[in-house]
Amino acid sequence: RYLEETDPELKNITSYMKKMESYLFKILKVLEDSGVRHLNTLCHGDAKPNNFMFRKIDIDFDDDDDEELKDLKCEGVESMLIDWQGGFLGSLCNDLMWCMFPFFEVNSH
């Protein structure tokens, strides 16, 4: 509640955290029992949106055998994760945690 009073813009975050509190320990217990701690990968360590470079791309289906796809015009976004000085071997959940919430927050405005 203190955070909400000092910065009203944090209300969305604190209300989300309140909802997650009831599920958090259940989720952690399931993860502990699943053996997920043995699944390590190369992690960035700071996968926030300001460490991504984006570029708009056109997706070309001219090489496809399906005639319906050849006339389809499609655009997408390609991204690259940069600034790897904090990289480590660990759980992918760490990078997902840093990456997902800021993108959700941007889309809610």
mmCIF file of N, CA and C in Angstrom:
data_model
loop_
_atom_site.group_PDB
_atom_site.id
_atom_site.type_symbol
_atom_site.label_atom_id
_atom_site.label_comp_id
_atom_site.label_asym_id
_atom_site.label_seq_id
_atom_site.Cartn_x
_atom_site.Cartn_y
_atom_site.Cartn_z
ATOM 1 N N ARG A 1 0.812 -1.181 0.000
ATOM 2 C CA ARG A 1 0.000 0.000 0.000
ATOM 3 C C ARG A 1 0.868 1.262 0.000
ATOM 4 N N TYR A 2 2.003 1.195 0.659
ATOM 5 C CA TYR A 2 2.907 2.344 0.696
ATOM 6 C C TYR A 2 3.327 2.747 -0.713
ATOM 7 N N LEU A 3 3.651 1.754 -1.534
ATOM 8 C CA LEU A 3 4.077 2.049 -2.902
ATOM 9 C C LEU A 3 2.970 2.741 -3.696
ATOM 10 N N GLU A 4 1.745 2.290 -3.513
ATOM 11 C CA GLU A 4 0.618 2.896 -4.226
ATOM 12 C C GLU A 4 0.407 4.343 -3.808
ATOM 13 N N GLU A 5 0.625 4.633 -2.538
ATOM 14 C CA GLU A 5 0.429 5.996 -2.052
ATOM 15 C C GLU A 5 1.551 6.924 -2.498
ATOM 16 N N THR A 6 2.766 6.413 -2.551
ATOM 17 C CA THR A 6 3.889 7.257 -2.959
ATOM 18 C C THR A 6 3.953 7.449 -4.472
ATOM 19 N N ASP A 7 3.506 6.436 -5.224
ATOM 20 C CA ASP A 7 3.509 6.536 -6.683
ATOM 21 C C ASP A 7 2.262 5.837 -7.225
ATOM 22 N N PRO A 8 1.178 6.581 -7.478
ATOM 23 C CA PRO A 8 -0.079 5.978 -7.942
ATOM 24 C C PRO A 8 0.054 5.172 -9.236
ATOM 25 N N GLU A 9 1.063 5.453 -10.037
ATOM 26 C CA GLU A 9 1.253 4.699 -11.276
ATOM 27 C C GLU A 9 1.634 3.242 -11.022
ATOM 28 N N LEU A 10 2.065 2.933 -9.808
ATOM 29 C CA LEU A 10 2.450 1.558 -9.465
ATOM 30 C C LEU A 10 1.248 0.694 -9.086
ATOM 31 N N LYS A 11 0.055 1.255 -9.060
ATOM 32 C CA LYS A 11 -1.128 0.513 -8.631
ATOM 33 C C LYS A 11 -1.361 -0.732 -9.486
ATOM 34 N N ASN A 12 -1.148 -0.650 -10.787
ATOM 35 C CA ASN A 12 -1.322 -1.834 -11.648
ATOM 36 C C ASN A 12 -0.354 -2.941 -11.253
ATOM 37 N N ILE A 13 0.861 -2.580 -10.966
ATOM 38 C CA ILE A 13 1.874 -3.574 -10.600
ATOM 39 C C ILE A 13 1.562 -4.188 -9.245
ATOM 40 N N THR A 14 1.231 -3.363 -8.260
ATOM 41 C CA THR A 14 0.969 -3.892 -6.923
ATOM 42 C C THR A 14 -0.304 -4.731 -6.898
ATOM 43 N N SER A 15 -1.318 -4.361 -7.668
ATOM 44 C CA SER A 15 -2.533 -5.179 -7.693
ATOM 45 C C SER A 15 -2.249 -6.524 -8.367
ATOM 46 N N TYR A 16 -1.413 -6.531 -9.401
ATOM 47 C CA TYR A 16 -1.011 -7.785 -10.035
ATOM 48 C C TYR A 16 -0.241 -8.658 -9.037
ATOM 49 N N MET A 17 0.648 -8.054 -8.288
ATOM 50 C CA MET A 17 1.426 -8.814 -7.299
ATOM 51 C C MET A 17 0.524 -9.395 -6.215
ATOM 52 N N LYS A 18 -0.504 -8.650 -5.798
ATOM 53 C CA LYS A 18 -1.445 -9.157 -4.794
ATOM 54 C C LYS A 18 -2.184 -10.379 -5.316
ATOM 55 N N LYS A 19 -2.595 -10.349 -6.579
ATOM 56 C CA LYS A 19 -3.284 -11.494 -7.170
ATOM 57 C C LYS A 19 -2.361 -12.696 -7.267
ATOM 58 N N MET A 20 -1.117 -12.462 -7.634
ATOM 59 C CA MET A 20 -0.159 -13.555 -7.818
ATOM 60 C C MET A 20 0.289 -14.180 -6.505
ATOM 61 N N GLU A 21 0.179 -13.438 -5.415
ATOM 62 C CA GLU A 21 0.662 -13.933 -4.128
ATOM 63 C C GLU A 21 0.032 -15.275 -3.765
ATOM 64 N N SER A 22 -1.257 -15.436 -4.011
ATOM 65 C CA SER A 22 -1.933 -16.682 -3.644
ATOM 66 C C SER A 22 -1.459 -17.867 -4.484
ATOM 67 N N TYR A 23 -0.961 -17.606 -5.670
ATOM 68 C CA TYR A 23 -0.512 -18.687 -6.556
ATOM 69 C C TYR A 23 0.991 -18.933 -6.502
ATOM 70 N N LEU A 24 1.730 -17.971 -6.020
ATOM 71 C CA LEU A 24 3.183 -18.019 -6.121
ATOM 72 C C LEU A 24 3.788 -19.262 -5.480
ATOM 73 N N PHE A 25 3.431 -19.570 -4.249
ATOM 74 C CA PHE A 25 4.041 -20.712 -3.575
ATOM 75 C C PHE A 25 3.621 -22.031 -4.214
ATOM 76 N N LYS A 26 2.389 -22.092 -4.730
ATOM 77 C CA LYS A 26 1.958 -23.299 -5.452
ATOM 78 C C LYS A 26 2.800 -23.487 -6.709
ATOM 79 N N ILE A 27 3.023 -22.421 -7.434
ATOM 80 C CA ILE A 27 3.823 -22.477 -8.658
ATOM 81 C C ILE A 27 5.255 -22.891 -8.344
ATOM 82 N N LEU A 28 5.841 -22.285 -7.316
ATOM 83 C CA LEU A 28 7.213 -22.627 -6.935
ATOM 84 C C LEU A 28 7.330 -24.090 -6.510
ATOM 85 N N LYS A 29 6.328 -24.619 -5.820
ATOM 86 C CA LYS A 29 6.343 -26.013 -5.397
ATOM 87 C C LYS A 29 6.297 -26.945 -6.612
ATOM 88 N N VAL A 30 5.420 -26.644 -7.571
ATOM 89 C CA VAL A 30 5.329 -27.464 -8.788
ATOM 90 C C VAL A 30 6.654 -27.425 -9.547
ATOM 91 N N LEU A 31 7.247 -26.249 -9.665
ATOM 92 C CA LEU A 31 8.528 -26.130 -10.361
ATOM 93 C C LEU A 31 9.625 -26.908 -9.651
ATOM 94 N N GLU A 32 9.640 -26.846 -8.325
ATOM 95 C CA GLU A 32 10.655 -27.569 -7.545
ATOM 96 C C GLU A 32 10.523 -29.075 -7.771
ATOM 97 N N ASP A 33 9.289 -29.564 -7.759
ATOM 98 C CA ASP A 33 9.057 -31.002 -7.929
ATOM 99 C C ASP A 33 9.285 -31.475 -9.363
ATOM 100 N N SER A 34 9.220 -30.573 -10.334
ATOM 101 C CA SER A 34 9.328 -30.971 -11.743
ATOM 102 C C SER A 34 10.763 -31.205 -12.201
ATOM 103 N N GLY A 35 11.740 -30.725 -11.442
ATOM 104 C CA GLY A 35 13.127 -30.872 -11.853
ATOM 105 C C GLY A 35 13.581 -29.810 -12.832
ATOM 106 N N VAL A 36 12.815 -28.717 -12.944
ATOM 107 C CA VAL A 36 13.150 -27.664 -13.891
ATOM 108 C C VAL A 36 14.511 -27.030 -13.594
ATOM 109 N N ARG A 37 14.984 -27.154 -12.377
ATOM 110 C CA ARG A 37 16.282 -26.561 -12.015
ATOM 111 C C ARG A 37 17.438 -27.193 -12.795
ATOM 112 N N HIS A 38 17.185 -28.359 -13.388
ATOM 113 C CA HIS A 38 18.231 -29.025 -14.167
ATOM 114 C C HIS A 38 18.263 -28.556 -15.624
ATOM 115 N N LEU A 39 17.323 -27.710 -16.009
ATOM 116 C CA LEU A 39 17.260 -27.205 -17.386
ATOM 117 C C LEU A 39 17.956 -25.848 -17.443
ATOM 118 N N ASN A 40 19.225 -25.853 -17.716
ATOM 119 C CA ASN A 40 19.987 -24.614 -17.804
ATOM 120 C C ASN A 40 20.221 -24.228 -19.258
ATOM 121 N N THR A 41 20.304 -22.939 -19.486
ATOM 122 C CA THR A 41 20.553 -22.419 -20.822
ATOM 123 C C THR A 41 21.375 -21.138 -20.699
ATOM 124 N N LEU A 42 21.872 -20.645 -21.808
ATOM 125 C CA LEU A 42 22.589 -19.382 -21.804
ATOM 126 C C LEU A 42 21.573 -18.261 -21.624
ATOM 127 N N CYS A 43 21.713 -17.486 -20.570
ATOM 128 C CA CYS A 43 20.785 -16.404 -20.251
ATOM 129 C C CYS A 43 21.474 -15.061 -20.438
ATOM 130 N N HIS A 44 20.693 -14.083 -20.800
ATOM 131 C CA HIS A 44 21.191 -12.726 -21.011
ATOM 132 C C HIS A 44 21.432 -12.028 -19.688
ATOM 133 N N GLY A 45 20.474 -12.128 -18.767
ATOM 134 C CA GLY A 45 20.610 -11.514 -17.454
ATOM 135 C C GLY A 45 19.985 -10.135 -17.335
ATOM 136 N N ASP A 46 19.710 -9.478 -18.459
ATOM 137 C CA ASP A 46 19.110 -8.142 -18.440
ATOM 138 C C ASP A 46 18.280 -7.963 -19.709
ATOM 139 N N ALA A 47 17.331 -8.886 -19.924
ATOM 140 C CA ALA A 47 16.572 -8.924 -21.178
ATOM 141 C C ALA A 47 15.393 -7.955 -21.160
ATOM 142 N N LYS A 48 15.665 -6.707 -20.872
ATOM 143 C CA LYS A 48 14.630 -5.673 -20.898
ATOM 144 C C LYS A 48 14.531 -5.110 -22.316
ATOM 145 N N PRO A 49 13.400 -4.475 -22.632
ATOM 146 C CA PRO A 49 13.211 -3.979 -24.007
ATOM 147 C C PRO A 49 14.317 -3.047 -24.508
ATOM 148 N N ASN A 50 14.962 -2.304 -23.619
ATOM 149 C CA ASN A 50 16.021 -1.405 -24.099
ATOM 150 C C ASN A 50 17.286 -2.161 -24.492
ATOM 151 N N ASN A 51 17.337 -3.465 -24.279
ATOM 152 C CA ASN A 51 18.461 -4.277 -24.730
ATOM 153 C C ASN A 51 18.110 -5.109 -25.962
ATOM 154 N N PHE A 52 17.024 -4.743 -26.635
ATOM 155 C CA PHE A 52 16.643 -5.373 -27.890
ATOM 156 C C PHE A 52 16.792 -4.363 -29.014
ATOM 157 N N MET A 53 17.206 -4.846 -30.163
ATOM 158 C CA MET A 53 17.175 -4.040 -31.392
ATOM 159 C C MET A 53 16.119 -4.675 -32.285
ATOM 160 N N PHE A 54 15.251 -3.847 -32.850
ATOM 161 C CA PHE A 54 14.164 -4.329 -33.689
ATOM 162 C C PHE A 54 14.306 -3.778 -35.097
ATOM 163 N N ARG A 55 13.810 -4.547 -36.054
ATOM 164 C CA ARG A 55 13.694 -4.019 -37.404
ATOM 165 C C ARG A 55 12.476 -4.658 -38.060
ATOM 166 N N LYS A 56 11.825 -3.867 -38.882
ATOM 167 C CA LYS A 56 10.654 -4.320 -39.610
ATOM 168 C C LYS A 56 11.129 -5.133 -40.813
ATOM 169 N N ILE A 57 10.484 -6.264 -41.049
ATOM 170 C CA ILE A 57 10.865 -7.118 -42.179
ATOM 171 C C ILE A 57 9.631 -7.470 -42.998
ATOM 172 N N ASP A 58 9.830 -7.738 -44.267
ATOM 173 C CA ASP A 58 8.796 -8.285 -45.138
ATOM 174 C C ASP A 58 9.037 -9.783 -45.236
ATOM 175 N N ILE A 59 7.992 -10.543 -45.055
ATOM 176 C CA ILE A 59 8.094 -11.998 -45.135
ATOM 177 C C ILE A 59 7.661 -12.408 -46.536
ATOM 178 N N ASP A 60 8.561 -13.071 -47.242
ATOM 179 C CA ASP A 60 8.363 -13.418 -48.644
ATOM 180 C C ASP A 60 8.025 -14.903 -48.769
ATOM 181 N N PHE A 61 6.901 -15.194 -49.419
ATOM 182 C CA PHE A 61 6.478 -16.576 -49.620
ATOM 183 C C PHE A 61 6.661 -17.020 -51.070
ATOM 184 N N ASP A 62 7.449 -16.290 -51.853
ATOM 185 C CA ASP A 62 7.614 -16.620 -53.267
ATOM 186 C C ASP A 62 8.227 -18.003 -53.482
ATOM 187 N N ASP A 63 9.047 -18.465 -52.557
ATOM 188 C CA ASP A 63 9.696 -19.765 -52.717
ATOM 189 C C ASP A 63 8.793 -20.925 -52.297
ATOM 190 N N ASP A 64 7.638 -20.631 -51.741
ATOM 191 C CA ASP A 64 6.732 -21.664 -51.248
ATOM 192 C C ASP A 64 5.984 -22.308 -52.413
ATOM 193 N N ASP A 65 5.692 -23.592 -52.314
ATOM 194 C CA ASP A 65 4.965 -24.313 -53.368
ATOM 195 C C ASP A 65 3.472 -24.010 -53.358
ATOM 196 N N ASP A 66 2.955 -23.529 -52.269
ATOM 197 C CA ASP A 66 1.525 -23.231 -52.142
ATOM 198 C C ASP A 66 1.204 -21.934 -52.886
ATOM 199 N N GLU A 67 0.393 -22.022 -53.921
ATOM 200 C CA GLU A 67 0.067 -20.858 -54.753
ATOM 201 C C GLU A 67 -0.663 -19.769 -53.969
ATOM 202 N N GLU A 68 -1.481 -20.150 -52.994
ATOM 203 C CA GLU A 68 -2.219 -19.162 -52.202
ATOM 204 C C GLU A 68 -1.270 -18.294 -51.376
ATOM 205 N N LEU A 69 -0.170 -18.859 -50.938
ATOM 206 C CA LEU A 69 0.783 -18.114 -50.115
ATOM 207 C C LEU A 69 1.626 -17.153 -50.946
ATOM 208 N N LYS A 70 1.822 -17.452 -52.223
ATOM 209 C CA LYS A 70 2.692 -16.618 -53.053
ATOM 210 C C LYS A 70 2.178 -15.187 -53.190
ATOM 211 N N ASP A 71 0.873 -15.008 -53.159
ATOM 212 C CA ASP A 71 0.290 -13.667 -53.280
ATOM 213 C C ASP A 71 0.139 -12.968 -51.928
ATOM 214 N N LEU A 72 0.445 -13.653 -50.868
ATOM 215 C CA LEU A 72 0.261 -13.095 -49.523
ATOM 216 C C LEU A 72 1.373 -12.105 -49.205
ATOM 217 N N LYS A 73 1.002 -10.933 -48.747
ATOM 218 C CA LYS A 73 1.980 -9.940 -48.313
ATOM 219 C C LYS A 73 1.951 -9.921 -46.794
ATOM 220 N N CYS A 74 3.092 -10.049 -46.182
ATOM 221 C CA CYS A 74 3.153 -10.159 -44.733
ATOM 222 C C CYS A 74 4.353 -9.373 -44.203
ATOM 223 N N GLU A 75 4.141 -8.657 -43.116
ATOM 224 C CA GLU A 75 5.212 -7.928 -42.461
ATOM 225 C C GLU A 75 5.401 -8.488 -41.065
ATOM 226 N N GLY A 76 6.595 -8.367 -40.559
ATOM 227 C CA GLY A 76 6.892 -8.832 -39.221
ATOM 228 C C GLY A 76 7.963 -7.970 -38.579
ATOM 229 N N VAL A 77 8.354 -8.376 -37.402
ATOM 230 C CA VAL A 77 9.407 -7.686 -36.677
ATOM 231 C C VAL A 77 10.458 -8.711 -36.301
ATOM 232 N N GLU A 78 11.686 -8.384 -36.586
ATOM 233 C CA GLU A 78 12.816 -9.227 -36.219
ATOM 234 C C GLU A 78 13.535 -8.533 -35.068
ATOM 235 N N SER A 79 13.995 -9.301 -34.103
ATOM 236 C CA SER A 79 14.675 -8.678 -32.967
ATOM 237 C C SER A 79 15.989 -9.374 -32.672
ATOM 238 N N MET A 80 16.871 -8.633 -32.044
ATOM 239 C CA MET A 80 18.170 -9.156 -31.630
ATOM 240 C C MET A 80 18.447 -8.661 -30.226
ATOM 241 N N LEU A 81 18.866 -9.552 -29.367
ATOM 242 C CA LEU A 81 19.211 -9.203 -27.991
ATOM 243 C C LEU A 81 20.671 -8.762 -27.958
ATOM 244 N N ILE A 82 20.908 -7.559 -27.440
ATOM 245 C CA ILE A 82 22.267 -6.997 -27.411
ATOM 246 C C ILE A 82 22.713 -6.777 -25.974
ATOM 247 N N ASP A 83 23.954 -6.350 -25.782
ATOM 248 C CA ASP A 83 24.478 -5.959 -24.474
ATOM 249 C C ASP A 83 24.590 -7.164 -23.535
ATOM 250 N N TRP A 84 25.461 -8.097 -23.876
ATOM 251 C CA TRP A 84 25.550 -9.391 -23.195
ATOM 252 C C TRP A 84 26.547 -9.447 -22.039
ATOM 253 N N GLN A 85 26.944 -8.350 -21.436
ATOM 254 C CA GLN A 85 27.976 -8.441 -20.402
ATOM 255 C C GLN A 85 27.513 -9.162 -19.140
ATOM 256 N N GLY A 86 26.193 -9.314 -18.939
ATOM 257 C CA GLY A 86 25.693 -9.996 -17.742
ATOM 258 C C GLY A 86 25.259 -11.418 -18.005
ATOM 259 N N GLY A 87 25.688 -12.014 -19.106
ATOM 260 C CA GLY A 87 25.265 -13.362 -19.462
ATOM 261 C C GLY A 87 25.736 -14.409 -18.461
ATOM 262 N N PHE A 88 24.942 -15.465 -18.323
ATOM 263 C CA PHE A 88 25.284 -16.552 -17.404
ATOM 264 C C PHE A 88 24.547 -17.818 -17.817
ATOM 265 N N LEU A 89 24.942 -18.936 -17.263
ATOM 266 C CA LEU A 89 24.260 -20.200 -17.482
ATOM 267 C C LEU A 89 23.244 -20.373 -16.371
ATOM 268 N N GLY A 90 21.969 -20.474 -16.721
ATOM 269 C CA GLY A 90 20.943 -20.576 -15.694
ATOM 270 C C GLY A 90 19.581 -20.868 -16.282
ATOM 271 N N SER A 91 18.556 -20.506 -15.530
ATOM 272 C CA SER A 91 17.180 -20.776 -15.921
ATOM 273 C C SER A 91 16.673 -19.710 -16.885
ATOM 274 N N LEU A 92 16.009 -20.156 -17.924
ATOM 275 C CA LEU A 92 15.407 -19.262 -18.896
ATOM 276 C C LEU A 92 14.343 -18.374 -18.250
ATOM 277 N N CYS A 93 13.776 -18.818 -17.145
ATOM 278 C CA CYS A 93 12.739 -18.035 -16.454
ATOM 279 C C CYS A 93 13.259 -16.657 -16.061
ATOM 280 N N ASN A 94 14.518 -16.540 -15.767
ATOM 281 C CA ASN A 94 15.086 -15.251 -15.395
ATOM 282 C C ASN A 94 14.932 -14.243 -16.533
ATOM 283 N N ASP A 95 15.315 -14.624 -17.732
ATOM 284 C CA ASP A 95 15.191 -13.716 -18.873
ATOM 285 C C ASP A 95 13.732 -13.448 -19.211
ATOM 286 N N LEU A 96 12.881 -14.465 -19.096
ATOM 287 C CA LEU A 96 11.455 -14.253 -19.371
ATOM 288 C C LEU A 96 10.855 -13.250 -18.394
ATOM 289 N N MET A 97 11.257 -13.336 -17.143
ATOM 290 C CA MET A 97 10.749 -12.409 -16.136
ATOM 291 C C MET A 97 11.113 -10.972 -16.507
ATOM 292 N N TRP A 98 12.356 -10.736 -16.877
ATOM 293 C CA TRP A 98 12.809 -9.387 -17.228
ATOM 294 C C TRP A 98 12.178 -8.901 -18.522
ATOM 295 N N CYS A 99 11.933 -9.819 -19.432
ATOM 296 C CA CYS A 99 11.482 -9.442 -20.774
ATOM 297 C C CYS A 99 9.976 -9.227 -20.868
ATOM 298 N N MET A 100 9.191 -10.100 -20.295
ATOM 299 C CA MET A 100 7.760 -10.086 -20.546
ATOM 300 C C MET A 100 7.022 -8.899 -19.933
ATOM 301 N N PHE A 101 7.250 -8.611 -18.679
ATOM 302 C CA PHE A 101 6.440 -7.586 -18.023
ATOM 303 C C PHE A 101 6.552 -6.214 -18.676
ATOM 304 N N PRO A 102 7.740 -5.738 -19.005
ATOM 305 C CA PRO A 102 7.784 -4.416 -19.666
ATOM 306 C C PRO A 102 7.031 -4.381 -20.991
ATOM 307 N N PHE A 103 7.036 -5.475 -21.750
ATOM 308 C CA PHE A 103 6.282 -5.499 -22.998
ATOM 309 C C PHE A 103 4.781 -5.471 -22.724
ATOM 310 N N PHE A 104 4.328 -6.171 -21.693
ATOM 311 C CA PHE A 104 2.908 -6.114 -21.328
ATOM 312 C C PHE A 104 2.537 -4.712 -20.875
ATOM 313 N N GLU A 105 3.423 -4.095 -20.119
ATOM 314 C CA GLU A 105 3.159 -2.761 -19.599
ATOM 315 C C GLU A 105 3.030 -1.752 -20.748
ATOM 316 N N VAL A 106 3.869 -1.865 -21.751
ATOM 317 C CA VAL A 106 3.807 -0.972 -22.909
ATOM 318 C C VAL A 106 2.475 -1.142 -23.628
ATOM 319 N N ASN A 107 2.008 -2.370 -23.772
ATOM 320 C CA ASN A 107 0.766 -2.616 -24.493
ATOM 321 C C ASN A 107 -0.468 -2.186 -23.726
ATOM 322 N N SER A 108 -0.369 -1.960 -22.434
ATOM 323 C CA SER A 108 -1.539 -1.560 -21.652
ATOM 324 C C SER A 108 -1.783 -0.059 -21.697
ATOM 325 N N HIS A 109 -0.858 0.725 -22.221
ATOM 326 C CA HIS A 109 -1.020 2.179 -22.254
ATOM 327 C C HIS A 109 -1.743 2.618 -23.499
#
